[in-house]
mmCIF file of the C-alpha atoms, coordinates in Angstrom:
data_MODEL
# 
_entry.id   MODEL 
# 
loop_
_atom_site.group_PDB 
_atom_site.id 
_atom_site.type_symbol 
_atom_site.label_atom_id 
_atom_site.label_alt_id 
_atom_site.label_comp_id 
_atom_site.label_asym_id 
_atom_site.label_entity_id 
_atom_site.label_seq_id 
_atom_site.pdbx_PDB_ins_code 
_atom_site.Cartn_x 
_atom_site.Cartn_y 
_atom_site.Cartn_z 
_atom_site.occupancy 
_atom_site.B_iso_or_equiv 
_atom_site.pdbx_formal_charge 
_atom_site.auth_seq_id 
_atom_site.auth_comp_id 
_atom_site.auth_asym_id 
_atom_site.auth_atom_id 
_atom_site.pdbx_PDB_model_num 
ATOM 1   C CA . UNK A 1 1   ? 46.788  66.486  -63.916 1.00 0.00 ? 1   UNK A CA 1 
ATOM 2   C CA . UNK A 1 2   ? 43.787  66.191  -65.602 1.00 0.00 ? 2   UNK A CA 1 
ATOM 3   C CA . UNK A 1 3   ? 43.308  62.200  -64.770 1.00 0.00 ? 3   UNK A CA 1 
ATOM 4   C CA . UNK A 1 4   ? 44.479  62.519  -61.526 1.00 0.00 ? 4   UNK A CA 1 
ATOM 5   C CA . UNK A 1 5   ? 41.429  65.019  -60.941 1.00 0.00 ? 5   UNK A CA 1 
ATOM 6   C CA . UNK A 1 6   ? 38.911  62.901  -62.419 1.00 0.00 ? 6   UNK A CA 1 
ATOM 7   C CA . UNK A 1 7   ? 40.232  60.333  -60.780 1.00 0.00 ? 7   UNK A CA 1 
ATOM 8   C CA . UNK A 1 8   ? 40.063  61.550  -56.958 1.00 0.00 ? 8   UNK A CA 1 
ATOM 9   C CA . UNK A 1 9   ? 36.297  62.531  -57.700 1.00 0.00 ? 9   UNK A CA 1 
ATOM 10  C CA . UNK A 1 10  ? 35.407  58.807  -58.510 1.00 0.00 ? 10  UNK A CA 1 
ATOM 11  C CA . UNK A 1 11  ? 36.786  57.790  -55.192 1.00 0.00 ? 11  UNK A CA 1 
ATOM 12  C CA . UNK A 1 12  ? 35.104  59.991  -53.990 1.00 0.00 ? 12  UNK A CA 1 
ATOM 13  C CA . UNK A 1 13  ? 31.957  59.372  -55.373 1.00 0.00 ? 13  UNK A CA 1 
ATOM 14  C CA . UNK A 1 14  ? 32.471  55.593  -54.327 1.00 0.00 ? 14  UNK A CA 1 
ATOM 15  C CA . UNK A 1 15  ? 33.308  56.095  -50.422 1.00 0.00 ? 15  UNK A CA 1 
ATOM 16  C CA . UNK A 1 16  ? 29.961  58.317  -49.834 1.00 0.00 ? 16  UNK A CA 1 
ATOM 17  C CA . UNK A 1 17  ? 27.768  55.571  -50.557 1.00 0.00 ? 17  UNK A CA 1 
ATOM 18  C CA . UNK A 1 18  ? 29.373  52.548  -48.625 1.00 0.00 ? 18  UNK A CA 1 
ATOM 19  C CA . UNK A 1 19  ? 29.241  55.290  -45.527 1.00 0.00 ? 19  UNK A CA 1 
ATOM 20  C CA . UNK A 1 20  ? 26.291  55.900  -45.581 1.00 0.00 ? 20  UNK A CA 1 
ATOM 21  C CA . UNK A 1 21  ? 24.593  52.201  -46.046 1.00 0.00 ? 21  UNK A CA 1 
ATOM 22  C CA . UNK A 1 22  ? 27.162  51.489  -42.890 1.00 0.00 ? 22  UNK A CA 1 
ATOM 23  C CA . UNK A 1 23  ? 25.650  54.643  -40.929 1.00 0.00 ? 23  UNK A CA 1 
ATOM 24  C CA . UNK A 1 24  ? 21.986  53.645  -41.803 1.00 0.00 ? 24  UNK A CA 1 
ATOM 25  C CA . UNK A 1 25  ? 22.504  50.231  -40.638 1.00 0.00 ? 25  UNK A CA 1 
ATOM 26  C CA . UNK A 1 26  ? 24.027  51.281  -37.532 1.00 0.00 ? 26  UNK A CA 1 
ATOM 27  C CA . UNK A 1 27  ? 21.733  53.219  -36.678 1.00 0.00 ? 27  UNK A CA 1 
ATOM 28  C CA . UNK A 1 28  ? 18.416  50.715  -37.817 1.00 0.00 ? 28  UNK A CA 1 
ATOM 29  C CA . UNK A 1 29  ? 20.642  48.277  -35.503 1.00 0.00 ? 29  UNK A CA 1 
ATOM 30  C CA . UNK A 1 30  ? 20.257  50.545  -32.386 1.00 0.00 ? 30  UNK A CA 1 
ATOM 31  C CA . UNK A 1 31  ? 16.701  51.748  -33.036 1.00 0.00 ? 31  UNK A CA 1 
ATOM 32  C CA . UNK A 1 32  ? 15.358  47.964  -32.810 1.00 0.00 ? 32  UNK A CA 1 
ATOM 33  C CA . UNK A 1 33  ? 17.637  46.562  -30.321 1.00 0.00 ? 33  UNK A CA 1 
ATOM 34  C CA . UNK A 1 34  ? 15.290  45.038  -27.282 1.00 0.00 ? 34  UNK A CA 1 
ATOM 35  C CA . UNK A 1 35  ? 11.788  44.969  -29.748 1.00 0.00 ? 35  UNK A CA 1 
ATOM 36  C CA . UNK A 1 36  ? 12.700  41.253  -30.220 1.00 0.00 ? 36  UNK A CA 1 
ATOM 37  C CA . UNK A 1 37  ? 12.299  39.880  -33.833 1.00 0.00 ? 37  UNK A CA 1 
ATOM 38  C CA . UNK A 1 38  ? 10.809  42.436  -36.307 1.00 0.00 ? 38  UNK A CA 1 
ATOM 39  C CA . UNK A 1 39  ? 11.164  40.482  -39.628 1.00 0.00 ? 39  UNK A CA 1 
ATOM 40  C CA . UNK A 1 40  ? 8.909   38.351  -41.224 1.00 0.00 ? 40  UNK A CA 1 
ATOM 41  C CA . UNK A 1 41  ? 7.880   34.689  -39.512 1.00 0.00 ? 41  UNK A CA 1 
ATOM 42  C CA . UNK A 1 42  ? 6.772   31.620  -41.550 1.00 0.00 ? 42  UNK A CA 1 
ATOM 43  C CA . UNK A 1 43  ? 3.373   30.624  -41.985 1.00 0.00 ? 43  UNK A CA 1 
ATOM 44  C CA . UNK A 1 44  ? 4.047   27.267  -40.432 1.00 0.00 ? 44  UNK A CA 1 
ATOM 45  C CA . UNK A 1 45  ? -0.353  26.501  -39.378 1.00 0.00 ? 45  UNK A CA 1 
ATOM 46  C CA . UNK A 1 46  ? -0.917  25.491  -43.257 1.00 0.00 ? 46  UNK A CA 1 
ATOM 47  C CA . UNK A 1 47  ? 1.093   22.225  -42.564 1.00 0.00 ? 47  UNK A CA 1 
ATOM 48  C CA . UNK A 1 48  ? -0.916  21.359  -39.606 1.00 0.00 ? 48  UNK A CA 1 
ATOM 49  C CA . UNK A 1 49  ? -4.919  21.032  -38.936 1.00 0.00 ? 49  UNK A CA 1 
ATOM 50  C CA . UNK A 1 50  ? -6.731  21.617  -35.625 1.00 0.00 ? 50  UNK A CA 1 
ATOM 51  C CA . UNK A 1 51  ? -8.130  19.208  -34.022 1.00 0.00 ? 51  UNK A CA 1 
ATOM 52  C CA . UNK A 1 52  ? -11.571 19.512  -31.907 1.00 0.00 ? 52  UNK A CA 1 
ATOM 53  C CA . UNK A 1 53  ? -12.275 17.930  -28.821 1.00 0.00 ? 53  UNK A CA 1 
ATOM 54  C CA . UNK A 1 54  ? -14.670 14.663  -29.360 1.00 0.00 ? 54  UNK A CA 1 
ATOM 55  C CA . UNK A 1 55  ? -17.649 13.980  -26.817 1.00 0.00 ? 55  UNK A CA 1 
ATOM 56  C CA . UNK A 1 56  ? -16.239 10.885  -25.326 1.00 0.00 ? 56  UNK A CA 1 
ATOM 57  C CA . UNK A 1 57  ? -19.105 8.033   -25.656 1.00 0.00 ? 57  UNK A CA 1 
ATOM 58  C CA . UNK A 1 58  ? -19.740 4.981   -22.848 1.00 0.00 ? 58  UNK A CA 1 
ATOM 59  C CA . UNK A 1 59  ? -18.824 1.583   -24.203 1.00 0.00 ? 59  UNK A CA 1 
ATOM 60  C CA . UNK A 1 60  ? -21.970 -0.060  -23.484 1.00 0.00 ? 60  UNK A CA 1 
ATOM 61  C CA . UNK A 1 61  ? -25.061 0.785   -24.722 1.00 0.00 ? 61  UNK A CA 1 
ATOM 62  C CA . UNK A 1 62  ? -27.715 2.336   -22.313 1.00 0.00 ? 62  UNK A CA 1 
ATOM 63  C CA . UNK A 1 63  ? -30.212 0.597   -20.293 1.00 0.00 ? 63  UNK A CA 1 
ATOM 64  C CA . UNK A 1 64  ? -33.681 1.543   -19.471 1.00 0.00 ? 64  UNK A CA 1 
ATOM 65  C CA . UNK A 1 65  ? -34.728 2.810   -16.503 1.00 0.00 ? 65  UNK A CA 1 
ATOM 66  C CA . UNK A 1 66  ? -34.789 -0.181  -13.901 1.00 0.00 ? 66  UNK A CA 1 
ATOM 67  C CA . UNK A 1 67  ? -37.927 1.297   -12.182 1.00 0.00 ? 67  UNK A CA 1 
ATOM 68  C CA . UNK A 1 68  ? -39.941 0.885   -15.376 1.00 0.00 ? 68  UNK A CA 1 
ATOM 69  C CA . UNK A 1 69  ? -43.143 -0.811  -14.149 1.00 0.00 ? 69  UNK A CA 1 
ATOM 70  C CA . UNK A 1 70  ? -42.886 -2.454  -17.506 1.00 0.00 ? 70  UNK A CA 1 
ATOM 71  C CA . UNK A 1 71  ? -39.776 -4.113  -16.912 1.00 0.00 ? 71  UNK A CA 1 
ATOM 72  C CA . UNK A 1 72  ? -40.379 -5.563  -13.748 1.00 0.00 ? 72  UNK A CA 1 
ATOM 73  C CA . UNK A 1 73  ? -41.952 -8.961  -13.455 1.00 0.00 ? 73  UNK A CA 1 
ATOM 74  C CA . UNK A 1 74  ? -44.060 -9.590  -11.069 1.00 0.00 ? 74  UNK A CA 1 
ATOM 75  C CA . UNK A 1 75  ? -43.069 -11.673 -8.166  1.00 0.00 ? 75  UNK A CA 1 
ATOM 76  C CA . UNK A 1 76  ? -44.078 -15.498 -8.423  1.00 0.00 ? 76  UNK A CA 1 
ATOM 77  C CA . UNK A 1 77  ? -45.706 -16.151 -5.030  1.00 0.00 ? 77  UNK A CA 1 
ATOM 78  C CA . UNK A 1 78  ? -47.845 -18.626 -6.414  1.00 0.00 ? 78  UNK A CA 1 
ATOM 79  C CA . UNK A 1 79  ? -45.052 -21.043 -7.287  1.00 0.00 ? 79  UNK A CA 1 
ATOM 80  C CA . UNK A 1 80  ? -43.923 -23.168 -4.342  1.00 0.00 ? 80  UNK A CA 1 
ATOM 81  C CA . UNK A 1 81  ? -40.505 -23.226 -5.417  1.00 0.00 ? 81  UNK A CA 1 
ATOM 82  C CA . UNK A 1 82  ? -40.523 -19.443 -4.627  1.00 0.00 ? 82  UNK A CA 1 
ATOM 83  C CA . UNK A 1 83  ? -42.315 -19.717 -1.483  1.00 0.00 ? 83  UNK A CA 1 
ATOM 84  C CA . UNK A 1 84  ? -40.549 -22.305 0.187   1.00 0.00 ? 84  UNK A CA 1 
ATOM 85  C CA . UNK A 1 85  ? -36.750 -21.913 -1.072  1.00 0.00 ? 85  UNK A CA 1 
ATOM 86  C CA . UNK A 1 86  ? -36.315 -18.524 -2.544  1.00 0.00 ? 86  UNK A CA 1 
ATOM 87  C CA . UNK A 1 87  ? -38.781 -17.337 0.882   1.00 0.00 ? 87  UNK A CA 1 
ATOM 88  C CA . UNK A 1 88  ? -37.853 -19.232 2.802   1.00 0.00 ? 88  UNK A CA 1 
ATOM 89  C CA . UNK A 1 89  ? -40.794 -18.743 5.333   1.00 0.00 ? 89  UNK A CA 1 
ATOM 90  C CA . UNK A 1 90  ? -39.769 -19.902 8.963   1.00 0.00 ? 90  UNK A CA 1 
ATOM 91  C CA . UNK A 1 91  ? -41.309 -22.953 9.999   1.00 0.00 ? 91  UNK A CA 1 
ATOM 92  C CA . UNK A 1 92  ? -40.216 -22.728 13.619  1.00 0.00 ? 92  UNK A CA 1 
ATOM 93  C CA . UNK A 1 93  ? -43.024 -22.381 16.051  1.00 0.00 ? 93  UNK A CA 1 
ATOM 94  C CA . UNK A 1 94  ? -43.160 -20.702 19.285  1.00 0.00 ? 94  UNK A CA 1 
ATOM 95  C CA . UNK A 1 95  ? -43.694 -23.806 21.351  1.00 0.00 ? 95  UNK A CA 1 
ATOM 96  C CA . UNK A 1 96  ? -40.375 -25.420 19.516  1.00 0.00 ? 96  UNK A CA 1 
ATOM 97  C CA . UNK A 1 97  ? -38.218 -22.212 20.686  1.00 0.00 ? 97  UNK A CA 1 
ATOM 98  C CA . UNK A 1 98  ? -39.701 -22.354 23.916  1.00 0.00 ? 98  UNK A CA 1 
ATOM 99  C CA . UNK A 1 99  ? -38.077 -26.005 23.987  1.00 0.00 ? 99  UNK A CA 1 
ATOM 100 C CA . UNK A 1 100 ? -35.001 -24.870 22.353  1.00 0.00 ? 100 UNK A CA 1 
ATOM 101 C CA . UNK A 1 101 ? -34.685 -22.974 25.919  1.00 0.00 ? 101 UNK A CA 1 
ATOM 102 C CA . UNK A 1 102 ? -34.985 -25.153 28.286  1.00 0.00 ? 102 UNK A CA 1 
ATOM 103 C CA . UNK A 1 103 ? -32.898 -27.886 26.198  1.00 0.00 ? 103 UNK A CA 1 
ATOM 104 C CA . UNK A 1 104 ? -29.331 -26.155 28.107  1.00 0.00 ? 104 UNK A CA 1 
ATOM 105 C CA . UNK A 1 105 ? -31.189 -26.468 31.492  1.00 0.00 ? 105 UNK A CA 1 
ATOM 106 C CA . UNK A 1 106 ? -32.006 -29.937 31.613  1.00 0.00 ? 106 UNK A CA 1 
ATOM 107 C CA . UNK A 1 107 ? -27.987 -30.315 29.981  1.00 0.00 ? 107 UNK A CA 1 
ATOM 108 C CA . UNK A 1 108 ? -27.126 -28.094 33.217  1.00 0.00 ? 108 UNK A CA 1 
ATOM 109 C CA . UNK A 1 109 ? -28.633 -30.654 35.452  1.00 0.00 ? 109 UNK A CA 1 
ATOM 110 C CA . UNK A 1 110 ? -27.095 -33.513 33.908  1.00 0.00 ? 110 UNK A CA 1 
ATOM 111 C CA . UNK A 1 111 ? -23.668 -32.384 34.160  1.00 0.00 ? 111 UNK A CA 1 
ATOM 112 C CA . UNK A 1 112 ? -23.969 -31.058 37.619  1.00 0.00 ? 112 UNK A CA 1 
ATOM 113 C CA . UNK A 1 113 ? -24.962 -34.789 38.182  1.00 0.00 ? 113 UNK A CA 1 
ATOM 114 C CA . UNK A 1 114 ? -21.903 -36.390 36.306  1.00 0.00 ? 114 UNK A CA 1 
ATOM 115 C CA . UNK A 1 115 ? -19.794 -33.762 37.796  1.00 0.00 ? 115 UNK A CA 1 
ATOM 116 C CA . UNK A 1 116 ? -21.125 -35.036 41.572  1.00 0.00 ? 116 UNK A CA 1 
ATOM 117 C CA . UNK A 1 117 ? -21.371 -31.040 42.173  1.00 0.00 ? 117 UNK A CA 1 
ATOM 118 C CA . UNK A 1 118 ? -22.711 -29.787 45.665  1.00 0.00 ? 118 UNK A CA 1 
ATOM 119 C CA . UNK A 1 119 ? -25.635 -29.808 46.942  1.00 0.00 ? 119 UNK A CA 1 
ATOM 120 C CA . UNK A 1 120 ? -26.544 -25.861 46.761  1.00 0.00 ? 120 UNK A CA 1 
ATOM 121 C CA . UNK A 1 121 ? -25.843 -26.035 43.208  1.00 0.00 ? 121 UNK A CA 1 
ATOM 122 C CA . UNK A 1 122 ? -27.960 -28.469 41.924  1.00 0.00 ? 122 UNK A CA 1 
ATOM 123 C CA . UNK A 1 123 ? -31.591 -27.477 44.156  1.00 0.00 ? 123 UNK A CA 1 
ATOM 124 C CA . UNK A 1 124 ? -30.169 -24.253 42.147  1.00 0.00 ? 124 UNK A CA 1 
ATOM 125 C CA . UNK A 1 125 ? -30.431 -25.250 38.866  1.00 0.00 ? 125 UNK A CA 1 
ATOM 126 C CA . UNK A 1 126 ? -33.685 -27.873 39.995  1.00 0.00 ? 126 UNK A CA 1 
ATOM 127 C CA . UNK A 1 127 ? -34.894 -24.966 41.283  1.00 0.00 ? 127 UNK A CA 1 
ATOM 128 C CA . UNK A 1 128 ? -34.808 -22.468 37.965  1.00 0.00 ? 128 UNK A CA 1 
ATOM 129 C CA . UNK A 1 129 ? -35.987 -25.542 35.468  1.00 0.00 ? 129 UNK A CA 1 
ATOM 130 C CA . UNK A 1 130 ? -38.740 -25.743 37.853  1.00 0.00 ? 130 UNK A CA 1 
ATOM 131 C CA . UNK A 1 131 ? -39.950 -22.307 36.972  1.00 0.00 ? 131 UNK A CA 1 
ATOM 132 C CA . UNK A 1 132 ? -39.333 -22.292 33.571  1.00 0.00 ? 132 UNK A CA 1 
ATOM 133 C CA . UNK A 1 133 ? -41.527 -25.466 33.087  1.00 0.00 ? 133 UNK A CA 1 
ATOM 134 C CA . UNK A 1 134 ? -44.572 -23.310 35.373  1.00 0.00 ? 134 UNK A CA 1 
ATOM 135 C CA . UNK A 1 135 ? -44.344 -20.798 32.636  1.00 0.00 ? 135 UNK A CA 1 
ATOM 136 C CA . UNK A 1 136 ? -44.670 -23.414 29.832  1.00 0.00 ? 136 UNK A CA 1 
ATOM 137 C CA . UNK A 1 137 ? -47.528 -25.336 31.445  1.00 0.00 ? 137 UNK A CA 1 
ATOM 138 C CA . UNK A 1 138 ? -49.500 -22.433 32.013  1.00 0.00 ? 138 UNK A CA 1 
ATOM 139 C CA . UNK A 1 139 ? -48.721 -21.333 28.421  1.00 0.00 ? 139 UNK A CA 1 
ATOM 140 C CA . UNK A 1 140 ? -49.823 -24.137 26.657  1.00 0.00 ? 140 UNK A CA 1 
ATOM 141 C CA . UNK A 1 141 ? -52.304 -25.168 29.089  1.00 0.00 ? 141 UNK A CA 1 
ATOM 142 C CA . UNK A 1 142 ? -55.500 -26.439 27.571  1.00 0.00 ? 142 UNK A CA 1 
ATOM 143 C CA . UNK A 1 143 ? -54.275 -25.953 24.319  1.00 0.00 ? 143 UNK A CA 1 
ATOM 144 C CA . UNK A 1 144 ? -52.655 -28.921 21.250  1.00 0.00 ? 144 UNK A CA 1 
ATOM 145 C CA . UNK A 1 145 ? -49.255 -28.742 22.271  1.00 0.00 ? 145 UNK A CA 1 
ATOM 146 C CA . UNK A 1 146 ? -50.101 -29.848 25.633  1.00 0.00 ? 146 UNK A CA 1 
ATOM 147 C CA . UNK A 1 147 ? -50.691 -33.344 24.220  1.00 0.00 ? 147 UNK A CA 1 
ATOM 148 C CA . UNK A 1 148 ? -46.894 -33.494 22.605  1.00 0.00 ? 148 UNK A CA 1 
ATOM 149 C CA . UNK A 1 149 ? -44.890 -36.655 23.902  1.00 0.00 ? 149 UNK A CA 1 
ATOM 150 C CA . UNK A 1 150 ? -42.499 -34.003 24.379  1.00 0.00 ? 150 UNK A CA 1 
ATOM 151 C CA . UNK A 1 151 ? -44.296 -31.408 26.383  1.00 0.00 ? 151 UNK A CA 1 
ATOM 152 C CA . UNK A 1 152 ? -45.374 -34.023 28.227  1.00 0.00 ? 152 UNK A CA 1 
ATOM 153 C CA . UNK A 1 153 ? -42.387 -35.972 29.229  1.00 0.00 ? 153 UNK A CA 1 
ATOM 154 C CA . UNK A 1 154 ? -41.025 -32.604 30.661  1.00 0.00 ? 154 UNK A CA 1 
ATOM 155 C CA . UNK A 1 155 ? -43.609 -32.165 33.141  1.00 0.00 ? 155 UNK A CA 1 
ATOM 156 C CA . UNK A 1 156 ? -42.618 -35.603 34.241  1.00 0.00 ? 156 UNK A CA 1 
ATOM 157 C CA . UNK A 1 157 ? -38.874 -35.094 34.320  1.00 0.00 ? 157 UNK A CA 1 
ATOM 158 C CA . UNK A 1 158 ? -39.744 -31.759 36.007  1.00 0.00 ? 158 UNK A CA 1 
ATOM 159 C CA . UNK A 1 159 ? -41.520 -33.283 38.941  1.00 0.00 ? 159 UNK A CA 1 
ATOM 160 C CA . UNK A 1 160 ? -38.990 -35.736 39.154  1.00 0.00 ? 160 UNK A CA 1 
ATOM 161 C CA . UNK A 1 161 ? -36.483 -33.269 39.507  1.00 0.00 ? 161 UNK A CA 1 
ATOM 162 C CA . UNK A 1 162 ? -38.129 -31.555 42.012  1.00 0.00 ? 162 UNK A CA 1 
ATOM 163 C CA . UNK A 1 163 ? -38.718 -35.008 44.530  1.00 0.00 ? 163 UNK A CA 1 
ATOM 164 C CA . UNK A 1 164 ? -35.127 -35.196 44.197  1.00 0.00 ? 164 UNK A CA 1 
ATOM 165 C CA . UNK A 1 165 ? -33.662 -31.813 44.717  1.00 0.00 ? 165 UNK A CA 1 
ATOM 166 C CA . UNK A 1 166 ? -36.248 -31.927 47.835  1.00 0.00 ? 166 UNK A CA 1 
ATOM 167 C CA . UNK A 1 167 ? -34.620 -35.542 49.129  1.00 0.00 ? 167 UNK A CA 1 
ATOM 168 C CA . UNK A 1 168 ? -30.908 -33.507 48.628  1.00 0.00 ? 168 UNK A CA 1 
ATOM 169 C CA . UNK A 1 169 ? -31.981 -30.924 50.495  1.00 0.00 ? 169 UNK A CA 1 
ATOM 170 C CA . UNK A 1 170 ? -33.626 -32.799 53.532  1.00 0.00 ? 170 UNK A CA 1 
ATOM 171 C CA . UNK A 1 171 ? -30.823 -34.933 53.868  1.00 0.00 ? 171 UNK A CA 1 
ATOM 172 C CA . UNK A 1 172 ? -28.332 -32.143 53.974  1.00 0.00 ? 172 UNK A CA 1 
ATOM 173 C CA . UNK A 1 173 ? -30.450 -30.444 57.121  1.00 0.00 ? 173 UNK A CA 1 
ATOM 174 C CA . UNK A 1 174 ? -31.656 -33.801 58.576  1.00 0.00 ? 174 UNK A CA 1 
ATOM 175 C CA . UNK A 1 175 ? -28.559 -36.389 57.716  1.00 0.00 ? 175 UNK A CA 1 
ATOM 176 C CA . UNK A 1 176 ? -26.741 -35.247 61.021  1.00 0.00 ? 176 UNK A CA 1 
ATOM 177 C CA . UNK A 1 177 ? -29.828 -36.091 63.512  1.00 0.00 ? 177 UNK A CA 1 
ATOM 178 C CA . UNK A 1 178 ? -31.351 -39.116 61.660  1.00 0.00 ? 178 UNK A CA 1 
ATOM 179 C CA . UNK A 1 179 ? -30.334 -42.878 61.950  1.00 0.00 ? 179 UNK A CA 1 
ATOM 180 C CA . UNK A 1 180 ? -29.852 -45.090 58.929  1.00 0.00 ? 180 UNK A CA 1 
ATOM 181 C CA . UNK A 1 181 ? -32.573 -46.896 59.670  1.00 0.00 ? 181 UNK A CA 1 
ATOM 182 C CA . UNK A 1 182 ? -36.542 -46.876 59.306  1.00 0.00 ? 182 UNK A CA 1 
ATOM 183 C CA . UNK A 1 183 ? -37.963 -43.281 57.794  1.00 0.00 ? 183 UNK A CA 1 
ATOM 184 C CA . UNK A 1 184 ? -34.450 -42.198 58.310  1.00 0.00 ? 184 UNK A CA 1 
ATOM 185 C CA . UNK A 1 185 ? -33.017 -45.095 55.379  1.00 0.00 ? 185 UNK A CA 1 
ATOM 186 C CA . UNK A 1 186 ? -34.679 -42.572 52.593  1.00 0.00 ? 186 UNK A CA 1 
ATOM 187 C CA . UNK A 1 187 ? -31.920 -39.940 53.371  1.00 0.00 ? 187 UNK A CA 1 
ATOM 188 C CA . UNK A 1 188 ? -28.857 -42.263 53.041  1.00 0.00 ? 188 UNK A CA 1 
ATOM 189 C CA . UNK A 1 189 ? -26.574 -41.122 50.891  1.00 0.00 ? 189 UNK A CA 1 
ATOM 190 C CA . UNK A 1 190 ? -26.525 -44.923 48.959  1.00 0.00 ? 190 UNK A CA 1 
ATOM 191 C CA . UNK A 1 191 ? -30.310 -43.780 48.331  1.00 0.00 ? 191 UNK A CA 1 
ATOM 192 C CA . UNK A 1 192 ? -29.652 -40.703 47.060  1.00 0.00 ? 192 UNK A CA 1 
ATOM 193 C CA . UNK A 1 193 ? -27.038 -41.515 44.820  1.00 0.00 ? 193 UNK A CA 1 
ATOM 194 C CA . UNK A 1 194 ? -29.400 -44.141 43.350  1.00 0.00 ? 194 UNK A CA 1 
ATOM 195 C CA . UNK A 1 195 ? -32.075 -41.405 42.846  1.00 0.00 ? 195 UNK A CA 1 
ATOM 196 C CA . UNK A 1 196 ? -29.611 -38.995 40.942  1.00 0.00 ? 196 UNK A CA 1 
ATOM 197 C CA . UNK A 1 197 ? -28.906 -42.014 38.829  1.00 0.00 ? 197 UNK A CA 1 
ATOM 198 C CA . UNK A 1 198 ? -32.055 -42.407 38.000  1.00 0.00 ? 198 UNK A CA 1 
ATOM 199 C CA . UNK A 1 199 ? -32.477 -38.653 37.509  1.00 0.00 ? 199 UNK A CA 1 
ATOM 200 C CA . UNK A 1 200 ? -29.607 -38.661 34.814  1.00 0.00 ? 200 UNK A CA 1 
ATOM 201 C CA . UNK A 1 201 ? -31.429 -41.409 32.598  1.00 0.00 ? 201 UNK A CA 1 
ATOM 202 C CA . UNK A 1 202 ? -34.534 -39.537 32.865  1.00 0.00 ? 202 UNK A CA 1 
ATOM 203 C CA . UNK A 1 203 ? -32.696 -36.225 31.410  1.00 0.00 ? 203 UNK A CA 1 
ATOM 204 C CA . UNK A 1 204 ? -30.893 -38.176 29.137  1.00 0.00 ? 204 UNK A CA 1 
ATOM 205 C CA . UNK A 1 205 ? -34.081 -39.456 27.696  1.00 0.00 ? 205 UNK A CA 1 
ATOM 206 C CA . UNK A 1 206 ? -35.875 -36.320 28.015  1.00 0.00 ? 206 UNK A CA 1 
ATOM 207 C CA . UNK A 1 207 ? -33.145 -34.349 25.969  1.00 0.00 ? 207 UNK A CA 1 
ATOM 208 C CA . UNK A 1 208 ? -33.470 -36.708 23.167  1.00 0.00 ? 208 UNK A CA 1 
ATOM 209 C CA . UNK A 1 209 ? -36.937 -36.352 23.320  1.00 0.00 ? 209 UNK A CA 1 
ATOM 210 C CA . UNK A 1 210 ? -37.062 -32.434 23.236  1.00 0.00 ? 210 UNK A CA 1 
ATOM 211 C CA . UNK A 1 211 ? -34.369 -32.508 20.351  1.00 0.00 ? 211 UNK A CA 1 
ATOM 212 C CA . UNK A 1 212 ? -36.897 -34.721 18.032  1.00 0.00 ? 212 UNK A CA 1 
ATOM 213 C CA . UNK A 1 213 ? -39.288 -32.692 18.431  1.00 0.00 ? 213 UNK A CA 1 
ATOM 214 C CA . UNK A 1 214 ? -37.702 -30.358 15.935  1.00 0.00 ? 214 UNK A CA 1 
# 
């Protein structure tokens, strides 16, 4: 009987404790459910060091300033290599452009002469080289280029022109009441075929002429 009491007190003695480490976890359980982890984390920064951000450099080295009056050599315009290639200073004069212009009317002429075009078109054309030659002779009147072969052998062609366009027109107005013969022989149409000719090598030689004088 003895044992048997001695015995039911160790049991008990045993259960309490195991109940009550059960209960206090329980309840531990529910007081830090939804706080996330509470236990202690690794110090995992001693394996790694921090690195800083490094003030990214250019690859070439720096110039100096290009406006430095020191590093700016002055410009050669004594050397004639300078002057007359790197320059290069326009050597064109007035008078030459003024021939470059009146180079496609004389051309105009001419092919209104190969082209046997009408009458109206070619005392036309006469007509404007006319006054574009006025303008150059009183230009260059009484002064060097006057004397230029090419200068010139334009005023010739010019008044040439103009006899010419003059015969056209007469013969156009007159040709119907005129007889082929005596004063009337100057407005055949032989003639005046023969004059245009004679026209055309004139502006031929002209052109040439004007183009030279480059």
């Amino acid at each position: 009987m003895r044992k048997l009491v001695i015995l039911t007190i160790a049991l008990a003695l045993g259960i309490t404790p195991c109940f009550a480490w059960g209960w206090g976890k329980k309840n531990n359980t529910q007081e830090i459910e939804g706080k996330g982890y509470v236990g202690t984390l690794p110090n995992v920064s001693k394996n790694f060091t921090t690195s800083e951000p490094k003030e990214a450099k250019p690859v070439f080295q720096g110039s100096k300033e290009f406006n430095s009056a020191n590093e700016i050599k002055p410009v050669p315009r004594d050397n004639p290599a300078f002057v007359n290639i790197i320059l290069k200073k326009d050597k064109t004069s007035e008078y030459i452009n003024d021939i470059n212009e009146i180079i496609p009317m004389l051309e105009k002429v001419y092919d209104i002469i190969e082209n046997q075009e009408n009458v109206q078109r070619f005392v036309a054309s006469v007509y404007f080289l006319n006054k574009n030659c006025e303008f150059l002779r009183n230009k260059y009147l009484d002064k060097p280029e006057s004397n230029y072969v090419s200068f010139q052998k334009l005023m010739e062609l010019n008044l040439h022109a103009q006899s010419v366009s003059l015969l056209r027109a007469e013969a156009e107005k007159y040709n119907p009441y005129l007889a082929y013969s005596g004063a009337g022989y100057i407005y055949n149409n032989n003639n005046i075929l023969q004059q245009l000719e004679y026209l055309k090598t004139e502006l031929e030689e002209t052109i040439v002429v004007l183009k030279d004088a480059h």
